[in-house]
Amino acid sequence: SQQGEEDPQALSIQEGENATMNCSYKTSINNLQWYRQNSGRGLVHLILIRSNEREKHSGRLRVTLDTSKKSSSLLITASRAADTASYFCATDAENFNKFYFGSGTKLNVKP
Amino acid sequence: DGGITQSPKYLFRKEGQNVTLSCEQNLNHDAMYWYRQDPGQGLRLIYYSQIVNDFQKGDIAEGYSVSREKKESFPLTVTSAQKNPTAFYLCASRGTGGHNEQFFGPGTRLTVL
């Protein structure tokens, strides 16, 4: 299976701290994407990083990709209580048409 | 407003019944997807469609069926053959062209009574 695996499964931090979550995958990819899901809701796309990129920023989000290690990390800086959610990485199959999601990291930001 | 909608939000089914979950998008996307999510788990792909009148099985297609008669619509039927259908079902759409993200609907929570 190409399914990604996030680490840690759960993370609890105080507001203002940084949160780092990791994703590992198994086979070659074209891109890797991070999504956020609030409890009982649909997923919201956060950021996409292509296989030829090593780092990407979007607001308080920083994503890195290491294709040699088949891993990615998502850093949320200066976290807020509103960042409390589950975060998933998704990798595409080589034809772009299928996506594989990990089991997610559940982030709790305490006010 | 552009977006992707799912209905109903909650659905209850008796054992042995087929039920159909609706998914509609007005984003003009060619590709559409159905995922299943169990508590505390990630998403598993049920079916996907890249173009009208064509669809492919995902990783857990047994007990499910789909149709894609219109670009905007991709309904999912959960049949009585699906032994454990209680789950959260998510529909997504995506524009073609390679490095594009998926847009998700709000989900349908199906409970078998």
Tab-separated table of C-alpha atoms in Angstrom:
chain	number	residue	atom	x	y	z
A	1	SER	CA	0.000	0.000	0.000
A	2	GLN	CA	1.162	3.528	-0.694
A	3	GLN	CA	-0.788	4.897	2.234
A	4	GLY	CA	0.971	7.573	4.212
A	5	GLU	CA	1.443	7.331	7.924
A	6	GLU	CA	1.356	10.373	10.167
A	7	ASP	CA	3.312	10.718	13.346
A	8	PRO	CA	2.437	11.382	16.111
A	9	GLN	CA	-1.133	10.087	16.217
A	10	ALA	CA	-2.024	12.770	18.751
A	11	LEU	CA	-0.367	16.003	19.853
A	12	SER	CA	-1.368	18.362	22.646
A	13	ILE	CA	0.289	21.778	22.989
A	14	GLN	CA	-0.322	25.191	24.502
A	15	GLU	CA	-1.469	28.131	22.440
A	16	GLY	CA	1.517	29.988	21.004
A	17	GLU	CA	3.727	26.901	20.726
A	18	ASN	CA	4.740	25.336	17.425
A	19	ALA	CA	3.261	22.036	16.272
A	20	THR	CA	5.163	19.605	14.074
A	21	MET	CA	3.665	16.522	12.500
A	22	ASN	CA	5.294	14.069	10.146
A	23	CYS	CA	4.194	11.913	7.259
A	24	SER	CA	5.934	8.931	5.702
A	25	TYR	CA	4.952	7.179	2.492
A	26	LYS	CA	6.105	4.175	0.541
A	27	THR	CA	6.307	4.765	-3.210
A	28	SER	CA	7.201	7.502	-5.676
A	29	ILE	CA	4.894	10.500	-5.792
A	30	ASN	CA	4.160	13.505	-7.964
A	31	ASN	CA	3.062	15.641	-5.048
A	32	LEU	CA	2.140	15.484	-1.396
A	33	GLN	CA	-0.719	17.410	0.117
A	34	TRP	CA	-1.771	18.293	3.640
A	35	TYR	CA	-5.392	18.595	4.678
A	36	ARG	CA	-7.157	19.648	7.844
A	37	GLN	CA	-10.388	18.195	9.226
A	38	ASN	CA	-12.444	19.645	12.016
A	39	SER	CA	-14.468	17.077	13.918
A	40	GLY	CA	-17.358	15.708	11.863
A	41	ARG	CA	-16.609	17.916	8.872
A	42	GLY	CA	-15.095	17.574	5.423
A	43	LEU	CA	-11.415	18.043	4.702
A	44	VAL	CA	-9.918	21.387	3.791
A	45	HIS	CA	-6.822	21.612	1.640
A	46	LEU	CA	-3.894	23.391	3.298
A	47	ILE	CA	-0.871	23.100	1.062
A	48	LEU	CA	0.571	21.081	-1.827
A	49	ILE	CA	4.245	20.409	-2.358
A	50	ARG	CA	5.537	18.916	-5.586
A	51	SER	CA	8.095	16.158	-5.664
A	52	ASN	CA	10.769	18.528	-7.011
A	53	GLU	CA	10.242	21.022	-4.169
A	54	ARG	CA	11.900	20.763	-0.780
A	55	GLU	CA	10.092	23.400	1.252
A	56	LYS	CA	6.977	25.495	0.958
A	57	HIS	CA	5.360	28.174	3.121
A	58	SER	CA	1.818	29.417	3.461
A	59	GLY	CA	1.095	31.842	6.265
A	60	ARG	CA	1.899	30.044	9.536
A	61	LEU	CA	2.387	26.736	7.730
A	62	ARG	CA	5.713	25.332	6.620
A	63	VAL	CA	5.960	22.036	4.769
A	64	THR	CA	9.114	20.148	3.938
A	65	LEU	CA	9.539	17.162	1.663
A	66	ASP	CA	12.419	14.697	1.582
A	67	THR	CA	11.856	12.315	-1.300
A	68	SER	CA	15.001	10.312	-0.479
A	69	LYS	CA	13.496	9.456	2.901
A	70	LYS	CA	9.923	9.423	1.580
A	71	SER	CA	8.824	11.766	4.321
A	72	SER	CA	7.247	15.160	4.844
A	73	SER	CA	6.661	17.405	7.810
A	74	LEU	CA	4.074	20.069	8.539
A	75	LEU	CA	4.978	22.834	10.958
A	76	ILE	CA	2.319	25.145	12.345
A	77	THR	CA	3.919	28.133	14.037
A	78	ALA	CA	2.397	30.186	16.863
A	79	SER	CA	-0.527	27.796	17.198
A	80	ARG	CA	-4.005	28.972	18.133
A	81	ALA	CA	-6.909	27.175	19.772
A	82	ALA	CA	-8.657	27.355	16.386
A	83	ASP	CA	-5.928	25.106	14.939
A	84	THR	CA	-7.383	22.200	16.936
A	85	ALA	CA	-8.242	19.599	14.292
A	86	SER	CA	-6.974	16.438	12.637
A	87	TYR	CA	-4.308	16.810	9.989
A	88	PHE	CA	-3.838	14.363	7.128
A	89	CYS	CA	-1.210	13.957	4.476
A	90	ALA	CA	-2.213	12.639	1.078
A	91	THR	CA	0.013	11.281	-1.636
A	92	ASP	CA	-0.929	10.739	-5.242
A	93	ALA	CA	-0.308	7.702	-7.357
A	94	GLU	CA	1.946	8.285	-10.341
A	95	ASN	CA	-0.967	8.960	-12.669
A	96	PHE	CA	-2.316	11.791	-10.470
A	97	ASN	CA	-5.711	10.138	-10.379
A	98	LYS	CA	-5.727	8.362	-7.039
A	99	PHE	CA	-4.824	9.680	-3.634
A	100	TYR	CA	-3.823	7.878	-0.480
A	101	PHE	CA	-4.478	9.345	2.945
A	102	GLY	CA	-2.763	8.562	6.204
A	103	SER	CA	-4.612	8.009	9.459
A	104	GLY	CA	-3.959	11.557	10.629
A	105	THR	CA	-2.517	13.495	13.542
A	106	LYS	CA	-5.039	14.806	16.034
A	107	LEU	CA	-3.845	18.203	17.252
A	108	ASN	CA	-5.230	19.788	20.411
A	109	VAL	CA	-4.194	23.371	21.116
A	110	LYS	CA	-5.025	24.398	24.650
A	111	PRO	CA	-5.891	28.072	25.258
B	1	ASP	CA	-21.051	30.158	-4.700
B	2	GLY	CA	-18.894	27.384	-6.108
B	3	GLY	CA	-18.620	24.242	-4.089
B	4	ILE	CA	-19.424	20.632	-3.478
B	5	THR	CA	-22.499	19.518	-1.571
B	6	GLN	CA	-23.549	16.240	-0.038
B	7	SER	CA	-26.934	15.160	1.156
B	8	PRO	CA	-28.295	14.121	3.495
B	9	LYS	CA	-26.027	15.069	6.382
B	10	TYR	CA	-27.272	12.145	8.481
B	11	LEU	CA	-28.789	8.948	7.129
B	12	PHE	CA	-30.191	5.947	8.933
B	13	ARG	CA	-30.659	2.627	7.231
B	14	LYS	CA	-32.182	-0.631	8.255
B	15	GLU	CA	-30.216	-3.759	7.585
B	16	GLY	CA	-30.906	-5.145	4.124
B	17	GLN	CA	-31.771	-1.791	2.563
B	18	ASN	CA	-29.927	-0.001	-0.183
B	19	VAL	CA	-29.354	3.734	0.298
B	20	THR	CA	-28.041	6.381	-2.064
B	21	LEU	CA	-25.835	9.278	-1.003
B	22	SER	CA	-25.876	12.389	-3.127
B	23	CYS	CA	-22.827	14.407	-4.223
B	24	GLU	CA	-23.083	17.479	-6.440
B	25	GLN	CA	-20.410	19.969	-7.515
B	26	ASN	CA	-20.555	23.190	-9.510
B	27	LEU	CA	-16.791	23.626	-9.792
B	28	ASN	CA	-16.707	22.243	-13.336
B	29	HIS	CA	-14.342	19.518	-12.154
B	30	ASP	CA	-13.886	16.390	-14.242
B	31	ALA	CA	-12.738	14.093	-11.435
B	32	MET	CA	-14.872	13.026	-8.492
B	33	TYR	CA	-14.179	10.682	-5.586
B	34	TRP	CA	-15.937	8.812	-2.790
B	35	TYR	CA	-14.148	8.018	0.452
B	36	ARG	CA	-15.121	6.205	3.597
B	37	GLN	CA	-13.844	7.301	7.000
B	38	ASP	CA	-14.182	5.216	10.152
B	39	PRO	CA	-13.725	6.715	13.644
B	40	GLY	CA	-10.154	7.795	14.269
B	41	GLN	CA	-9.071	6.596	10.846
B	42	GLY	CA	-7.947	8.085	7.604
B	43	LEU	CA	-9.855	8.076	4.339
B	44	ARG	CA	-10.203	4.986	2.174
B	45	LEU	CA	-11.087	5.288	-1.490
B	46	ILE	CA	-14.315	3.590	-2.578
B	47	TYR	CA	-14.754	4.717	-6.201
B	48	TYR	CA	-13.477	7.495	-8.406
B	49	SER	CA	-14.430	8.935	-11.759
B	50	GLN	CA	-12.220	10.940	-14.070
B	51	ILE	CA	-14.850	11.726	-16.681
B	52	VAL	CA	-18.568	11.391	-17.331
B	53	ASN	CA	-19.778	7.829	-17.954
B	54	ASP	CA	-16.554	6.343	-16.612
B	55	PHE	CA	-15.528	5.281	-13.111
B	56	GLN	CA	-13.027	2.963	-11.430
B	57	LYS	CA	-13.009	0.923	-8.252
B	58	GLY	CA	-10.951	2.136	-5.366
B	59	ASP	CA	-9.532	0.072	-2.541
B	60	ILE	CA	-12.829	-0.865	-0.842
B	61	ALA	CA	-15.463	-0.967	-3.618
B	62	GLU	CA	-17.202	-4.179	-2.535
B	63	GLY	CA	-20.796	-3.519	-1.496
B	64	TYR	CA	-20.911	-0.097	-3.170
B	65	SER	CA	-21.967	1.149	-6.599
B	66	VAL	CA	-21.771	4.504	-8.375
B	67	SER	CA	-22.884	6.235	-11.543
B	68	ARG	CA	-21.570	9.283	-13.392
B	69	GLU	CA	-24.238	10.337	-15.867
B	70	LYS	CA	-23.582	14.052	-15.418
B	71	LYS	CA	-20.378	15.964	-14.800
B	72	GLU	CA	-21.893	17.617	-11.729
B	73	SER	CA	-23.179	14.513	-9.996
B	74	PHE	CA	-21.596	11.334	-8.588
B	75	PRO	CA	-24.089	9.444	-6.399
B	76	LEU	CA	-22.977	6.527	-4.239
B	77	THR	CA	-25.249	3.594	-3.443
B	78	VAL	CA	-24.504	1.564	-0.363
B	79	THR	CA	-25.990	-1.837	-1.031
B	80	SER	CA	-27.115	-4.551	1.353
B	81	ALA	CA	-23.987	-6.452	0.353
B	82	GLN	CA	-21.866	-3.977	2.341
B	83	LYS	CA	-21.539	-5.787	5.650
B	84	ASN	CA	-20.393	-2.902	7.812
B	85	PRO	CA	-21.715	0.310	6.239
B	86	THR	CA	-21.861	2.518	9.337
B	87	ALA	CA	-19.280	5.234	8.626
B	88	PHE	CA	-18.701	8.819	7.546
B	89	TYR	CA	-18.757	9.195	3.749
B	90	LEU	CA	-16.907	11.996	2.011
B	91	CYS	CA	-17.172	13.084	-1.585
B	92	ALA	CA	-14.491	15.139	-3.311
B	93	SER	CA	-13.863	16.679	-6.692
B	94	ARG	CA	-10.719	17.793	-8.452
B	95	GLY	CA	-9.814	19.697	-11.554
B	96	THR	CA	-7.616	17.919	-14.066
B	97	GLY	CA	-4.158	19.094	-15.043
B	98	GLY	CA	-1.869	17.402	-12.572
B	99	HIS	CA	-0.983	19.210	-9.377
B	100	ASN	CA	-4.445	20.081	-8.159
B	101	GLU	CA	-5.959	19.623	-4.756
B	102	GLN	CA	-9.227	17.914	-3.959
B	103	PHE	CA	-12.238	19.853	-2.720
B	104	PHE	CA	-14.344	18.003	-0.184
B	105	GLY	CA	-18.006	18.070	0.639
B	106	PRO	CA	-19.248	18.233	4.245
B	107	GLY	CA	-19.857	14.490	4.457
B	108	THR	CA	-22.765	12.143	5.144
B	109	ARG	CA	-22.868	10.103	8.333
B	110	LEU	CA	-24.564	6.770	7.666
B	111	THR	CA	-25.800	4.641	10.542
B	112	VAL	CA	-27.252	1.176	10.170
B	113	LEU	CA	-29.928	0.407	12.713
